[in-house]
Short mmCIF file of C-alpha atoms in Angstrom, two decimals:
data_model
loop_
_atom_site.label_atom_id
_atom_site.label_comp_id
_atom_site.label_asym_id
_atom_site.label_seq_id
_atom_site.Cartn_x
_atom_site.Cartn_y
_atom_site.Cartn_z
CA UNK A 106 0.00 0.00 0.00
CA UNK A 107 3.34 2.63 0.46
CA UNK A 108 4.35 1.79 -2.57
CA UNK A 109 1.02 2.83 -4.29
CA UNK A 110 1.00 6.19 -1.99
CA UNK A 111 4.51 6.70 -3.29
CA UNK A 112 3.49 6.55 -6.76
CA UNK A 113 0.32 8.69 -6.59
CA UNK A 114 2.28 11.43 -4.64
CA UNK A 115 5.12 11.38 -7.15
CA UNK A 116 2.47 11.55 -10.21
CA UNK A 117 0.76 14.41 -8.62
CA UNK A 118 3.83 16.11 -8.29
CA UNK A 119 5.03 16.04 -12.05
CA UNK A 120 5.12 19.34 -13.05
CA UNK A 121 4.80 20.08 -17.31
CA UNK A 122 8.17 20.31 -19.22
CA UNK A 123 8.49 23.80 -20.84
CA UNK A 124 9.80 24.54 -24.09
CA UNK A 125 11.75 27.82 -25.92
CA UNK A 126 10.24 29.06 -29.01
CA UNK A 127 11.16 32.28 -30.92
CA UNK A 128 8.60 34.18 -32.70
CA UNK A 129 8.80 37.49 -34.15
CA UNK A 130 12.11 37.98 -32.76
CA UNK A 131 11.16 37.35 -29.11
CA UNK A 132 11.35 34.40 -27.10
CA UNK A 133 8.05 32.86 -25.57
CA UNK A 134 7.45 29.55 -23.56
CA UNK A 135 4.93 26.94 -23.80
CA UNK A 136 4.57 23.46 -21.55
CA UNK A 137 3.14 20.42 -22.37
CA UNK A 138 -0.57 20.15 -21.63
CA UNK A 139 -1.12 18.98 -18.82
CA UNK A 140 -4.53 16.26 -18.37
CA UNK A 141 -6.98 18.95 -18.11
CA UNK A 142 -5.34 21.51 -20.82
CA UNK A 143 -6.29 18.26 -22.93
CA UNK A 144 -9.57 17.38 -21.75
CA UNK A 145 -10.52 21.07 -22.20
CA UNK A 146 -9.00 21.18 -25.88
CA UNK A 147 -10.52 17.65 -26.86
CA UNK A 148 -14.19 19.16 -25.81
CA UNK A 149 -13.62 21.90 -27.84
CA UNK A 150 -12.49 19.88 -31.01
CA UNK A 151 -15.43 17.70 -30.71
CA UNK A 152 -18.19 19.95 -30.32
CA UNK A 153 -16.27 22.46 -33.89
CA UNK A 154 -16.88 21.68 -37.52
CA UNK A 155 -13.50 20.82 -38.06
CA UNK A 156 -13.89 22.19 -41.95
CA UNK A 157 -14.39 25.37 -40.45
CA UNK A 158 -12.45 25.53 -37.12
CA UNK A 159 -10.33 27.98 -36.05
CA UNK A 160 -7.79 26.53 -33.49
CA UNK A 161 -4.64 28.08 -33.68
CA UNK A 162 -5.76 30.96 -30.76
CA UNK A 163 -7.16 27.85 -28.41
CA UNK A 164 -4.24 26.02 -29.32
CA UNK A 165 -1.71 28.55 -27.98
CA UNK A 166 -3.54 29.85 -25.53
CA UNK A 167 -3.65 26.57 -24.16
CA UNK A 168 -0.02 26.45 -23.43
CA UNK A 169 1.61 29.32 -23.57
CA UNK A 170 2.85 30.24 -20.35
CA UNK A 171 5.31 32.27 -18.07
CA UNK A 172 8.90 31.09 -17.79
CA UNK A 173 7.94 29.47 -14.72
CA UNK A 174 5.33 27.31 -16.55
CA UNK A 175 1.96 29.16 -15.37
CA UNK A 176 -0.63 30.11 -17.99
CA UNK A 177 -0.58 33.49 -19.04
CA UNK A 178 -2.62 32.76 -22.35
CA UNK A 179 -5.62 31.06 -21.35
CA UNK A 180 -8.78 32.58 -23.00
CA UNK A 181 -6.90 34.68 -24.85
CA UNK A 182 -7.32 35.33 -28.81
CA UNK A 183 -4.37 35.14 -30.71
CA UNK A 184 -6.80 36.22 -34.23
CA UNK A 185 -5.54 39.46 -35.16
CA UNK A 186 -1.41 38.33 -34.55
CA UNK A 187 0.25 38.89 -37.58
CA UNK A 188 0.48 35.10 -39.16
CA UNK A 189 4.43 35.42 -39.28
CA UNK A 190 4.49 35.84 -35.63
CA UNK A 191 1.92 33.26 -34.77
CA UNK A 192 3.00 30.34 -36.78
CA UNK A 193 5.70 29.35 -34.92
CA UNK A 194 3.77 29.08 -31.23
CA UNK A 195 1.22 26.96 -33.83
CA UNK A 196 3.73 24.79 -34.81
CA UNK A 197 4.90 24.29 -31.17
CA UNK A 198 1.62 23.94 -30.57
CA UNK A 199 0.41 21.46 -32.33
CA UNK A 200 3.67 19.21 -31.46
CA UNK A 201 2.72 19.61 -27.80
CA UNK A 202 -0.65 18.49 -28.26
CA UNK A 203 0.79 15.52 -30.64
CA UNK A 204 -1.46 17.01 -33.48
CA UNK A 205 1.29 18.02 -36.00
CA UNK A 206 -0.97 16.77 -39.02
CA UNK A 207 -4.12 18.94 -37.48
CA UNK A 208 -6.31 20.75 -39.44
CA UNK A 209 -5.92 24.71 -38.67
CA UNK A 210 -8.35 27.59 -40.01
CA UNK A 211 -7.33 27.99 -43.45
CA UNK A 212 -5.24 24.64 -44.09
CA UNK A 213 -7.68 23.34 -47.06
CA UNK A 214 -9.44 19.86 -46.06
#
């Protein structure tokens, strides 16, 4: 029974990995989702016409975050960034969510 107390304390304890990415110059970070940045994205995706969806601001907003690894994006819209800029956090993105072949707003289907 330690054992299993040992493992559930050392799960809860993982903390997301956080990742460098340059974009327009500047640097920005963004973790790894953690369980419930996923559960909240995979709602999302499932209730959008994926055709017609437009996730590259929930995407990022998902996971960018401080250097520290705390949020500072959620519910934030990323629509009117210049593309150039943008891209790059998409790209990261996507990786971090494991959804490099993902449709994005404007990708044809």
């Amino acid at each position: 029974m330690e054992d299993t107390q040992d493992d559930l304390a050392w799960l809860l304890e993982q903390k997301p990995k956080v990742h460098q990415v340059t974009a327009g110059g500047r640097t920005f970070y963004m973790r790894e989702p953690t369980a419930g940045d996923r559960d909240r994205f995979d709602t999302m995706v499932a209730s959008m016409d994926l055709s017609n969806a437009q996730l590259r601001s929930p995407m990022v907003s998902g996971v960018l975050c401080n250097q520290a690894g705390h949020p500072i994006g959620q519910s934030s819209s990323f629509d009117d960034v210049p593309s150039w800029i943008l891209e790059p956090l998409v790209d990261k993105a996507k990786e971090l969510y494991g959804l490099t072949d993902s449709p994005t707003e404007g990708d044809p289907s």
